[in-house]
Coordinates of C-alpha atoms in Angstrom, one line a residue:
X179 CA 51.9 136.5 61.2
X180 CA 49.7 134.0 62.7
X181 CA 48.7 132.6 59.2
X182 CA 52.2 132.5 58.0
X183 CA 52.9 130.3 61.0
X184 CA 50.3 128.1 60.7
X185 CA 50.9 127.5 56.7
X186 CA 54.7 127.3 57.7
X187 CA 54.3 124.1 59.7
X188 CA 51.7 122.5 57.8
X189 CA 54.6 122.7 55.1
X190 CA 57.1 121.4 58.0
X191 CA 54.7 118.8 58.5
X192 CA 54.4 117.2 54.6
X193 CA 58.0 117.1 54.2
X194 CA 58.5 115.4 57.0
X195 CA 55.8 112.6 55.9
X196 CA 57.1 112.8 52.6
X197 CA 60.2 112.8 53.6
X198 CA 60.1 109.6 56.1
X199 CA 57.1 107.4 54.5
X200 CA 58.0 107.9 50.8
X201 CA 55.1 107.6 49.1
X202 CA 54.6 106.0 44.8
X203 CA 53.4 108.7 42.8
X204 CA 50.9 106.7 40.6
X205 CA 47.6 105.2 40.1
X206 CA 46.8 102.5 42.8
X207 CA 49.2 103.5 45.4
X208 CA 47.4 105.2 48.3
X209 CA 49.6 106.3 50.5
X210 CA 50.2 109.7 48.9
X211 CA 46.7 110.3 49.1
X212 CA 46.0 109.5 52.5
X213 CA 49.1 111.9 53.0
X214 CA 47.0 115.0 51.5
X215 CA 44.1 113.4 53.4
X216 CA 45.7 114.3 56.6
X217 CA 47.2 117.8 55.3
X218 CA 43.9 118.7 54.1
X219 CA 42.6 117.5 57.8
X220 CA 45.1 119.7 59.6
X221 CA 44.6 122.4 57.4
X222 CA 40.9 122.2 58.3
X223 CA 42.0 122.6 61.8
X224 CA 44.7 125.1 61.9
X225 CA 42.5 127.5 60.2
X226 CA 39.2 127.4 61.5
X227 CA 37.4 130.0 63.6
X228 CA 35.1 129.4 66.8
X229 CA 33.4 131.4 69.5
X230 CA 32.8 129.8 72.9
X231 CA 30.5 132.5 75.3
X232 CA 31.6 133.9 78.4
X233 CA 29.8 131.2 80.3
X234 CA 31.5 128.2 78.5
X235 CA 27.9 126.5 77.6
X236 CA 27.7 127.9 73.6
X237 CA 30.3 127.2 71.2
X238 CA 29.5 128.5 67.6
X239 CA 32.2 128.2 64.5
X240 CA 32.4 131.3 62.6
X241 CA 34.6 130.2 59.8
X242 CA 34.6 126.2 58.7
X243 CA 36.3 124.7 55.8
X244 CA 36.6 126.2 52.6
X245 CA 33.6 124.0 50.4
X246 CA 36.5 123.5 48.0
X247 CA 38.5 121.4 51.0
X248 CA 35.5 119.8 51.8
X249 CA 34.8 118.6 48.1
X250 CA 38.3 117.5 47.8
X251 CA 38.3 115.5 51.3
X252 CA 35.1 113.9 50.0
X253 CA 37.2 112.7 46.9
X254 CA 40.0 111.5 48.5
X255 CA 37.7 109.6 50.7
X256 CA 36.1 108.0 47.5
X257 CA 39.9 107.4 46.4
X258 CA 40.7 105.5 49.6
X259 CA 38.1 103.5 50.5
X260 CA 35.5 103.3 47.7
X261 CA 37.4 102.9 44.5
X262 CA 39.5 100.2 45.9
X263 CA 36.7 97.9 46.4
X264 CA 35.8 97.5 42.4
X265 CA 39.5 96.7 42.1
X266 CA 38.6 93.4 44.1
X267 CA 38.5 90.0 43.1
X268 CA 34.6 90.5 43.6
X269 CA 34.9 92.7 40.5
X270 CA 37.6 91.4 38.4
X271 CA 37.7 87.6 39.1
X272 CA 38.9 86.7 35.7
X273 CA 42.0 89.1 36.0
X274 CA 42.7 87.8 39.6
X275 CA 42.8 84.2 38.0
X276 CA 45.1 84.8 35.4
X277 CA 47.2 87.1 36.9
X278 CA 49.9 83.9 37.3
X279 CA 49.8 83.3 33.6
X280 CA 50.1 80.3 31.7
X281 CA 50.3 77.4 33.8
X282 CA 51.5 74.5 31.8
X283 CA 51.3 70.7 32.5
X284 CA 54.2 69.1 34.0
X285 CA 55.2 65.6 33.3
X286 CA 56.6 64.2 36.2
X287 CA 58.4 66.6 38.8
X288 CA 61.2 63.9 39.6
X289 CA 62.6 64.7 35.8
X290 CA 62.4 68.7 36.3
X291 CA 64.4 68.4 39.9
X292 CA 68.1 67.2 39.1
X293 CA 69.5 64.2 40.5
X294 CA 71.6 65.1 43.6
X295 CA 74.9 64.0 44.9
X296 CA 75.1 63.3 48.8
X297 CA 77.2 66.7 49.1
X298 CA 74.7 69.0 47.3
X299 CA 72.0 68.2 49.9
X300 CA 70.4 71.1 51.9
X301 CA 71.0 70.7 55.3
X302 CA 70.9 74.1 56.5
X303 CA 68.1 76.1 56.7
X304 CA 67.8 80.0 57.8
X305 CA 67.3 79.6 61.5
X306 CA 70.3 77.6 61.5
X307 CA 72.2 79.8 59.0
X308 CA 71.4 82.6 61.6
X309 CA 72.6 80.7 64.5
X310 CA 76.1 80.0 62.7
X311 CA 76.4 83.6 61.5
X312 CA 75.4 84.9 65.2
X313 CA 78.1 81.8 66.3
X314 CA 81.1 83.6 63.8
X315 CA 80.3 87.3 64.7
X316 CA 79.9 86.3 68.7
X317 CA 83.5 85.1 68.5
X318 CA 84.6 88.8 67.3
X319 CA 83.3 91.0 70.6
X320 CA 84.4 94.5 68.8
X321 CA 82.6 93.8 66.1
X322 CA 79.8 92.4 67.4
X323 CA 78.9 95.0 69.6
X324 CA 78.8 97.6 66.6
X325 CA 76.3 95.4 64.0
X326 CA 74.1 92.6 63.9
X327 CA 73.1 90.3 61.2
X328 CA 70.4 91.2 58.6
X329 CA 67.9 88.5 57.1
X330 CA 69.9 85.5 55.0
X331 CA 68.7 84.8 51.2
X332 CA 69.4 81.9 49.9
X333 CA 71.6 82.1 46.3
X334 CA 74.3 80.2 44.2
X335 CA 77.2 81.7 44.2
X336 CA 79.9 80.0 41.4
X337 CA 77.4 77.1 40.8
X338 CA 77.6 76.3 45.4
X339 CA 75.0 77.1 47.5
X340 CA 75.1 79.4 50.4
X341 CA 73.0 81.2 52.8
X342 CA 74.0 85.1 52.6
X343 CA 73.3 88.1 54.9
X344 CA 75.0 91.5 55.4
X345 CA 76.4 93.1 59.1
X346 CA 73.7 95.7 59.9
X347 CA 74.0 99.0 62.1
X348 CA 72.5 97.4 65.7
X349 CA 71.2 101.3 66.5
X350 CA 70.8 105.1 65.5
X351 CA 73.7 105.9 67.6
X352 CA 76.1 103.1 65.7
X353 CA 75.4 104.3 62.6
X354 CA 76.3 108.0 63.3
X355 CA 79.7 106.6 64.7
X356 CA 80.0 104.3 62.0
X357 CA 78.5 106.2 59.1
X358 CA 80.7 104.8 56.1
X359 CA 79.1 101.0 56.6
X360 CA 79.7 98.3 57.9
X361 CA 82.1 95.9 57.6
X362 CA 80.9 93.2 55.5
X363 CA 78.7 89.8 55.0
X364 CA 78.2 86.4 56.6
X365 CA 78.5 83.0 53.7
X366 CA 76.9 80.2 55.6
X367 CA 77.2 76.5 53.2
X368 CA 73.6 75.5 52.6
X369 CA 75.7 72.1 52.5
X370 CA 77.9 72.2 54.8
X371 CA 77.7 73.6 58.5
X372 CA 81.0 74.1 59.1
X373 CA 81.4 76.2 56.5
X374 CA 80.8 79.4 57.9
X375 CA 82.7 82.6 56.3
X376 CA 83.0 86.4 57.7
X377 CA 83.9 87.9 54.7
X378 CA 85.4 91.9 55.4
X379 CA 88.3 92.1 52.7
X380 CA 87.7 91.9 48.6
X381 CA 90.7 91.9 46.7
X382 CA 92.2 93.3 49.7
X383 CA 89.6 96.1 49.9
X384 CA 88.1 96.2 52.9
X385 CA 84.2 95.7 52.2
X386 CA 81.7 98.8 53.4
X387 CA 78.4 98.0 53.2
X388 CA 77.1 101.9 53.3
X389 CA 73.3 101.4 51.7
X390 CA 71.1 99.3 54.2
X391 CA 67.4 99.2 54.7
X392 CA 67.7 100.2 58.1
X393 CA 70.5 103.2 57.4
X394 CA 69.4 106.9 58.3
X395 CA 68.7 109.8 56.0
X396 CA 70.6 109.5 52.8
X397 CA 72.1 106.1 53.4
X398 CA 68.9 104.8 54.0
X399 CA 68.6 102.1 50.8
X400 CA 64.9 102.9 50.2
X401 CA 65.0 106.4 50.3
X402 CA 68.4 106.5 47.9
X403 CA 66.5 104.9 45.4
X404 CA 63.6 106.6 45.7
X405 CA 65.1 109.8 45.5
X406 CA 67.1 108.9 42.4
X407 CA 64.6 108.7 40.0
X408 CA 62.2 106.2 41.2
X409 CA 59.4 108.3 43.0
X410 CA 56.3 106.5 40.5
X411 CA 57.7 102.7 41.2
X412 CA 56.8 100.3 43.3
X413 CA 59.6 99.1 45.4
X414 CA 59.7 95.6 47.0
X415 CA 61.6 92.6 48.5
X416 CA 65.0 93.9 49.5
X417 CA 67.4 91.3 48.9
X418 CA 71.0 91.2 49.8
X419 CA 73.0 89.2 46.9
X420 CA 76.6 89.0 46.2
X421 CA 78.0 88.3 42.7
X422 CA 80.2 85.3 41.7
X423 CA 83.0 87.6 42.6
X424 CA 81.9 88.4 46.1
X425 CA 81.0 91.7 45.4
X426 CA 78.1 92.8 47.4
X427 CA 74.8 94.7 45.9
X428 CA 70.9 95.0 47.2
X429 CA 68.2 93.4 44.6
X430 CA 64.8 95.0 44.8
X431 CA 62.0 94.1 42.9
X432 CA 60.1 96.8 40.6
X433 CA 56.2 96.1 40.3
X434 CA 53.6 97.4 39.0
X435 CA 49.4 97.4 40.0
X436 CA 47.9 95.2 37.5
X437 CA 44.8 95.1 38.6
X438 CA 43.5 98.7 39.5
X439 CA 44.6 99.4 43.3
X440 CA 45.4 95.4 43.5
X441 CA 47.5 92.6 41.6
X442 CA 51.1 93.6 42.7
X443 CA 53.1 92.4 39.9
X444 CA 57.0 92.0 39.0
X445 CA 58.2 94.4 36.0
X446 CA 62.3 93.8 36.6
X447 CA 64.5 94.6 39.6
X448 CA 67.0 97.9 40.8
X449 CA 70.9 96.4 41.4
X450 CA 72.2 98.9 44.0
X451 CA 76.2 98.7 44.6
X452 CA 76.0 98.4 49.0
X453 CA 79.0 100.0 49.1
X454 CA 79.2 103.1 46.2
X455 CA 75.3 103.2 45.7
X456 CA 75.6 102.6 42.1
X457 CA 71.6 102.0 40.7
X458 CA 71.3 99.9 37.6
X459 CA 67.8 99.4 36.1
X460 CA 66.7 95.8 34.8
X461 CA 63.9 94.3 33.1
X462 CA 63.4 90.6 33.9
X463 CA 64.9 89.6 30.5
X464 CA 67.7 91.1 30.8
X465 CA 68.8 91.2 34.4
X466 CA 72.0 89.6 35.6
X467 CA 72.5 85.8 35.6
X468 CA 74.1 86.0 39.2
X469 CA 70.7 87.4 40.4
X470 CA 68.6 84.7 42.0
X471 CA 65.1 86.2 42.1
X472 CA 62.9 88.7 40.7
X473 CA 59.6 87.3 41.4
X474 CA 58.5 87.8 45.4
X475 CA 57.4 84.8 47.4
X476 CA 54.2 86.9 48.7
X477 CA 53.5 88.3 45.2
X478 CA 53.6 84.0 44.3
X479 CA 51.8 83.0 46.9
X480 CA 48.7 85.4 46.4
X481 CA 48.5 84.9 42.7
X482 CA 48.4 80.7 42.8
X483 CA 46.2 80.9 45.3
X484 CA 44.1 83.3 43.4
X485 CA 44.4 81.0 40.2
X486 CA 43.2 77.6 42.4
X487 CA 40.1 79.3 44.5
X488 CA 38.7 81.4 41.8
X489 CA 38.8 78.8 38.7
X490 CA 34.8 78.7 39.0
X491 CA 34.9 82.3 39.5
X492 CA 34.1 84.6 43.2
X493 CA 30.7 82.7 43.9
X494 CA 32.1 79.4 44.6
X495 CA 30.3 78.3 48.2
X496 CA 30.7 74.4 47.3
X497 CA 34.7 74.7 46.7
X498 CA 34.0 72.9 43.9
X499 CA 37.5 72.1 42.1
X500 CA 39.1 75.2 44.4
X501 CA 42.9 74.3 45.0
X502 CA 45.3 76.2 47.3
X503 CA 48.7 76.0 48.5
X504 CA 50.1 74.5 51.1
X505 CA 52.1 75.8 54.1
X506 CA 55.8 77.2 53.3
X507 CA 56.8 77.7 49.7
X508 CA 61.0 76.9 49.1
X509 CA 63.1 78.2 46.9
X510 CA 64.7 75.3 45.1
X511 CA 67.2 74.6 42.1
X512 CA 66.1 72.3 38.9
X513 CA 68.2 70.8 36.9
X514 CA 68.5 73.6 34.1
X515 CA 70.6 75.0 37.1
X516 CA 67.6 77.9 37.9
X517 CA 66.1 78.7 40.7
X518 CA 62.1 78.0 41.2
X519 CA 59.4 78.5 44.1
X520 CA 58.2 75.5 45.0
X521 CA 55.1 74.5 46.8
X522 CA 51.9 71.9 46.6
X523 CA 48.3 72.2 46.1
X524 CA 45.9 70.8 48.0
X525 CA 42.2 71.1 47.3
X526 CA 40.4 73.7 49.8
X527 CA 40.1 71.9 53.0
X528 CA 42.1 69.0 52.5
X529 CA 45.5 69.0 54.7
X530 CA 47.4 65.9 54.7
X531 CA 47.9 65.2 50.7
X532 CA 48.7 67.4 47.7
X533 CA 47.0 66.9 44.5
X534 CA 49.9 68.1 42.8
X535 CA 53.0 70.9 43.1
X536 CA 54.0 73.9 41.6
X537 CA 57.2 74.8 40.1
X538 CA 57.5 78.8 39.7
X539 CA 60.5 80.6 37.7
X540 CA 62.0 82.2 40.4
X541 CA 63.0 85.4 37.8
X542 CA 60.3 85.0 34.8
X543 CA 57.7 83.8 37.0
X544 CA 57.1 80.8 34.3
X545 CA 54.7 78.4 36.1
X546 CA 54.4 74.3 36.0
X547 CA 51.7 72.3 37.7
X548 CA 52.8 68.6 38.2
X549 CA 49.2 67.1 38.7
X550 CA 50.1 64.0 40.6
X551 CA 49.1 63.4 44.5
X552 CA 51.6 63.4 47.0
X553 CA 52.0 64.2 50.8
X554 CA 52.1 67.8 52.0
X555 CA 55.5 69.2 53.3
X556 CA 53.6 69.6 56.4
X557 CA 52.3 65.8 56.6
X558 CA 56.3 65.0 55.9
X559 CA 57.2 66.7 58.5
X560 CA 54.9 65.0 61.0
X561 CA 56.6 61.9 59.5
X562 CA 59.5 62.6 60.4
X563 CA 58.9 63.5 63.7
X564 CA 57.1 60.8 64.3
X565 CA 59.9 58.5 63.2
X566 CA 62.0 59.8 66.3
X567 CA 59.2 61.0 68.6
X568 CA 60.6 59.9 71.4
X569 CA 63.3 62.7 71.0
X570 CA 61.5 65.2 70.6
X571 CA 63.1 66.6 67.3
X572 CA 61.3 69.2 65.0
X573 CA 62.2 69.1 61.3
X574 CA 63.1 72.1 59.0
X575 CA 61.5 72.8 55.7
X576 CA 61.4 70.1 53.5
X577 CA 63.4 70.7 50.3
X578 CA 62.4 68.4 47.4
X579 CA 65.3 65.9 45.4
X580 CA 65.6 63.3 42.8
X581 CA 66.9 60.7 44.6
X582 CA 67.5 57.7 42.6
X583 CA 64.4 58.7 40.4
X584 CA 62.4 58.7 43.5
X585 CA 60.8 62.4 44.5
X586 CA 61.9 63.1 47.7
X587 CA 61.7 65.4 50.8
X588 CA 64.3 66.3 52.6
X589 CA 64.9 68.2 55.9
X590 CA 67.0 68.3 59.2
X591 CA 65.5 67.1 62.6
X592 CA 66.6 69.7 65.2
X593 CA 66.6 70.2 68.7
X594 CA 65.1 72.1 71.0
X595 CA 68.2 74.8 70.8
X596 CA 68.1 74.7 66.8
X597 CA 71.0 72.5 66.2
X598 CA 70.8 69.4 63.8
X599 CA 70.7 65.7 65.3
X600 CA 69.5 64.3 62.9
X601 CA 68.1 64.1 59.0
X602 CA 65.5 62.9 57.7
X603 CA 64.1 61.5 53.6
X604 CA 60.0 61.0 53.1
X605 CA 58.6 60.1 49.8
X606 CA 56.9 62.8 48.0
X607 CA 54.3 60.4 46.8
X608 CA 54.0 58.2 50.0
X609 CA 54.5 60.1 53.6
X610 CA 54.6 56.5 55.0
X611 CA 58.1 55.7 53.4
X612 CA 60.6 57.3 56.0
X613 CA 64.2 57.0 56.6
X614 CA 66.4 58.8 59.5
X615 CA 69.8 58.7 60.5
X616 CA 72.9 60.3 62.3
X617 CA 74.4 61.4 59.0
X618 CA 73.1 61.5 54.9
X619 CA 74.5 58.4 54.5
X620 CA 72.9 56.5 57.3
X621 CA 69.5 58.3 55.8
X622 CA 70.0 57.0 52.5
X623 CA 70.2 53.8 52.9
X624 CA 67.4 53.8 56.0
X625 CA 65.6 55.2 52.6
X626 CA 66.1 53.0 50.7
X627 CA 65.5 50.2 52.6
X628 CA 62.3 51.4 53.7
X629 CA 61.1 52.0 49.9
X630 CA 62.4 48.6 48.9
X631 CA 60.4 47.6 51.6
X632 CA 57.4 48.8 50.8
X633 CA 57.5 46.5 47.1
X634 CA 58.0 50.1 44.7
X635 CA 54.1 50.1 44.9
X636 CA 54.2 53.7 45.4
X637 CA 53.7 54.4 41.3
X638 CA 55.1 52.3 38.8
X639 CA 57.1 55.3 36.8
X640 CA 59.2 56.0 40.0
X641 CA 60.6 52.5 40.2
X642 CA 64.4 52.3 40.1
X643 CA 66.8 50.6 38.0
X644 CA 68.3 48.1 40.1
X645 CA 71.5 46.4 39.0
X646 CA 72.2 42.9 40.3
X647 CA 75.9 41.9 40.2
X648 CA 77.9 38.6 40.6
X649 CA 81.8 39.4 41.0
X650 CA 85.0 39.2 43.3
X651 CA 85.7 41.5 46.0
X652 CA 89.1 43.1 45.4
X653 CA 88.9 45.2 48.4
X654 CA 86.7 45.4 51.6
X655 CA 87.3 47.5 54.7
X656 CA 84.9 48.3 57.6
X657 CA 83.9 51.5 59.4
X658 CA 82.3 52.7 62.6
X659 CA 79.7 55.4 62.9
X660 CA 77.5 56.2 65.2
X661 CA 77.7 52.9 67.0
X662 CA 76.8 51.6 63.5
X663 CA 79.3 49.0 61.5
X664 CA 79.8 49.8 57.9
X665 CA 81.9 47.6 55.4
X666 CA 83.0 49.1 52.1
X667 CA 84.4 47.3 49.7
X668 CA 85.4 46.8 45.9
X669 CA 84.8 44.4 43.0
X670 CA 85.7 43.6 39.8
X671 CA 84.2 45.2 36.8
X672 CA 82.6 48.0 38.4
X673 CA 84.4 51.2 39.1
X674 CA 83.1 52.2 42.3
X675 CA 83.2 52.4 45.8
X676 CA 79.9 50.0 47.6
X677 CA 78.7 49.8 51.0
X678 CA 76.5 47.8 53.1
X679 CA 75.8 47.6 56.8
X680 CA 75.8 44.7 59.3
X681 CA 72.4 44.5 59.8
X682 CA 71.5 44.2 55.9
X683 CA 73.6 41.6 55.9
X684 CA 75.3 39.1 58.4
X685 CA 78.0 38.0 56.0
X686 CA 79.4 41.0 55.3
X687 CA 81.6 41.3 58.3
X688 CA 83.4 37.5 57.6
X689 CA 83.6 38.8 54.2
X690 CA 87.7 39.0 52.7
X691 CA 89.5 39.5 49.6
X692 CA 88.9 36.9 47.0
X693 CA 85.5 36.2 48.2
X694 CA 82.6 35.9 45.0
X695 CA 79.8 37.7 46.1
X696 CA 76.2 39.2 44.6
X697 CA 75.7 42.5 45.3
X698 CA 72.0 44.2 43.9
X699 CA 72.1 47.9 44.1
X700 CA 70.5 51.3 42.9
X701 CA 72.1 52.7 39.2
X702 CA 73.3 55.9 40.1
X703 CA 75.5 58.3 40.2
X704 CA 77.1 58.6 43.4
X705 CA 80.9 57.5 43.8
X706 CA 79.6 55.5 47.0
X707 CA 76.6 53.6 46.3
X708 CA 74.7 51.8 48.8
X709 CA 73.7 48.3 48.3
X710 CA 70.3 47.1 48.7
X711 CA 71.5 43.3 49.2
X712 CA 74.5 41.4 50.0
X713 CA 75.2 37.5 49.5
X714 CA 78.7 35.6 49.8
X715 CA 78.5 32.9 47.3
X716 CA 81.8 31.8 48.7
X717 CA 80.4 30.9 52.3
X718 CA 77.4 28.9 51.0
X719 CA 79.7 27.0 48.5

């Protein structure tokens, strides 16, 4: 009866790991093991016989471990800890290397990354996405008291960009009241700030978002899919994405151990429906258009790393030629309207300047390397600060644009408290070139100025076309911002909208209708252009 006991809750026991840790059946994945390492341990235990004398001073085992437990221990052992080691880059440098795959030879980045329209311009990043989303759900108390938010991912939804994150259970206890899901998502603008969305209702169906990754028992997203088929897959990067028609699923990437017990690797991705659990199997070529990513920014970031510090294979004590990347990796949009990880590369040990970036397909994890130098996001950053450092302002991400054929970082300058104050442009190729302002606009042309400035010395194939313009202005009205005049106006022959401040130009404010004026500015696309000089021919007449 004893023994029945004993084997009863060793079997009690391994569900429950099993049941709780969910471990990949297959070659390279230890967990499993280490799971019949401890059974095997336990078993040892429960079943093993000792003697201790009357007197407490002898102790004497009269029945140890089977030698067939023992022998199997000792493999398991070798499974764990020794075999793993010739899976290392050590061993298998080459396959570490090339584990990335082709890297091709970019051009110039500025004609892979679109040219933007003030609108389209990244403004809010994920802290402040959270702080907006924690802003709309504070100002419902019911509901907020029952969920909180879940992590934001970053996606395009009907060609717009939006930050996106689900209403979680906030406890054990919620989700057994509240078992059927919660109620819906948060849409932040990645634009826009105010445009902040609690959506609950879809096509007047009120959302339930049932499968989450930190749901109990069967609605626990992991163990749903694991239990439906995909007990020999690896499982990673749960993302919460929403369709062009709002409708809410989980993306999670399927990969695979390339390299022995190493080289995680992307093989496709599992759609799950959040509110009906529906699982639909993908490959990468043939997974959904609405679906962002495939690729996971950790899986990224270890294999171009791997491909810059082991191009002269493990022994490489000089760092001759290693390259690495540099801090933060962003998910940007080119203009073939995909998605792509970007990030520099620096050679190992140099901070400040990039001696080129990477642009990685975000689902076919197709790689570019733009080999030109540049500052570091984190060197534009420190730019930026130090434009306003008497604030005290610390910038976001930078996010890089075409603007006007120049490459160009962008980011927010924040507050202590998160919020925006300000914004902030640094040239890609030259950290020194800085503009800042109240709004984009007042950036831009800070930007501009600043790089016209600087002579266009910074490469000669990032120079813009400049028109300069002799006409009449047909309109002209001014504007104030910030404490800031601004004078828009008109002319003939060109179908657009300029403007120019006061302190570019002291003639601009006695400026009127009728007046002949020449006007150089940037060729681009905007409806408002800035421009970068301003002369009245009629007052020096």
């Amino acid at each position: 009866m004893k023994t029945f006991f004993k084997s009863f809750s060793l079997f009690i026991i391994g569900v429950l790991i099993f049941y709780f840790t969910l471990p990949v059946i297959g070659y390279g994945f230890v967990k499993l093991p280490i799971i019949f390492l401890i059974l095997l341990l336990l078993t040892s235990l429960f079943f093993i016989s000792f003697q201790v004398s009357n007197d407490g001073k002898q102790f004497k085992v009269l029945k140890g471990p089977a030698n067939w437990k023992k022998y199997l221990i000792g493999v398991l052992l070798l499974y764990i800890f020794i075999l793993p080691i010739f899976s290392s880059a050590l061993f298998r440098t080459k396959e570490y290397q090339s584990l990335i795959g082709k890297v091709d030879n970019g051009d110039k980045i500025s004609n892979h990354i679109a040219p933007i329209s003030m609108d389209e311009i990244r403004v809010v990043d994920e802290d402040l996405a959270y702080l907006l989303g924690e802003k709309i759900l504070g100002s419902q108390p019911a509901l907020g008291s029952q969920v909180h938010l879940g992590e934001f991912c970053i996606q395009q939804v009907n060609k717009k960009l939006y930050w996106v994150a689900p209403l979680l259970h906030s406890g054990f206890f919620k989700w057994l009241n509240n078992s059927q899901g919660t109620s819906g998502y948060v849409m932040v603008s990645a634009t826009n700030e105010r445009d902040v969305k609690l959506i609950q209702n879809l096509e007047k169906n009120q959302i339930r978002i049932k499968f989450q990754p930190s749901a109990y028992f069967g609605s626990n997203l992991k163990r749903h899919i694991y239990m439906n088929g995909y007990t020999t897959v690896g499982l990673t990067d749960f993302s919460f994405e929403i369709d062009d028609n709002g409708k809410p699923y989980w993306v999670v990437t399927k990969y695979e151990k390339k390299i022995g017990f190493s080289g995680n690797d992307a093989t496709g991705v599992v759609v799950v429906d959040a509110q009906t659990g529906e699982i639909k199997d993908y490959s990468i070529e043939n997974t959904p258009k609405w679906v962002d990513r495939i690729q996971p920014i950790d899986f990224i970031e270890e294999q171009l790393n791997d491909w810059g510090e082991l191009v002269h294979g493990y022994w490489n004590f000089s760092n001759s030629d290693k390259l690495q990347i540099t801090e933060g990796m962003a998910l940007v949009y080119g203009k073939d309207n995909k998605s792509y990880w970007y990030t520099g590369i620096t050679s190992v040990g140099k901070d400040e300047s990039a001696v080129g970036f990477v642009l990685v397909d975000t689902r076919t994890k197709k790689t570019t390397f733009y080999k030109q130098s540049g500052a570091t996001e984190y060197a534009a950053q420190s730019s930026a600060q130090g434009k306003v450092q008497e604030k005290g302002y610390n910038a976001s991400l930078p996010i890089p644009y075409n603007i006007n054929n120049i490459p160009t970082y962008v980011m927010t300058l924040k507050d202590k408290g998160g919020l925006v104050k300000m914004f902030a442009m640094v040239s890609i190729n030259d950290y020194t070139i800085v503009g800042v302002g109240n709004t984009m606009r007042e950036t831009l042309m800070a930007y501009k100025n600043a790089y016209n400035m600087s002579g266009n010395t910074i490469k000669p194939d990032t120079q813009v076309n400049k028109k300069l313009v002799k006409a009449t202005v047909t309109r002209i009205q001014s504007d104030i911002k910030n404490g800031n005049s601004f004078y828009y106006f008109t002319i003939e022959g060109e179908a657009k909208i300029f403007i120019g401040s006061s302190q570019l130009s002291n003639e601009l404010p006695i400026t009127r209708v009728g007046d002949q004026v020449e006007i150089s500015f940037d060729s681009d696309t905007e409806e408002v252009i800035d421009v970068s000089s301003f002369k009245n021919l009629s007052i020096n007449k």
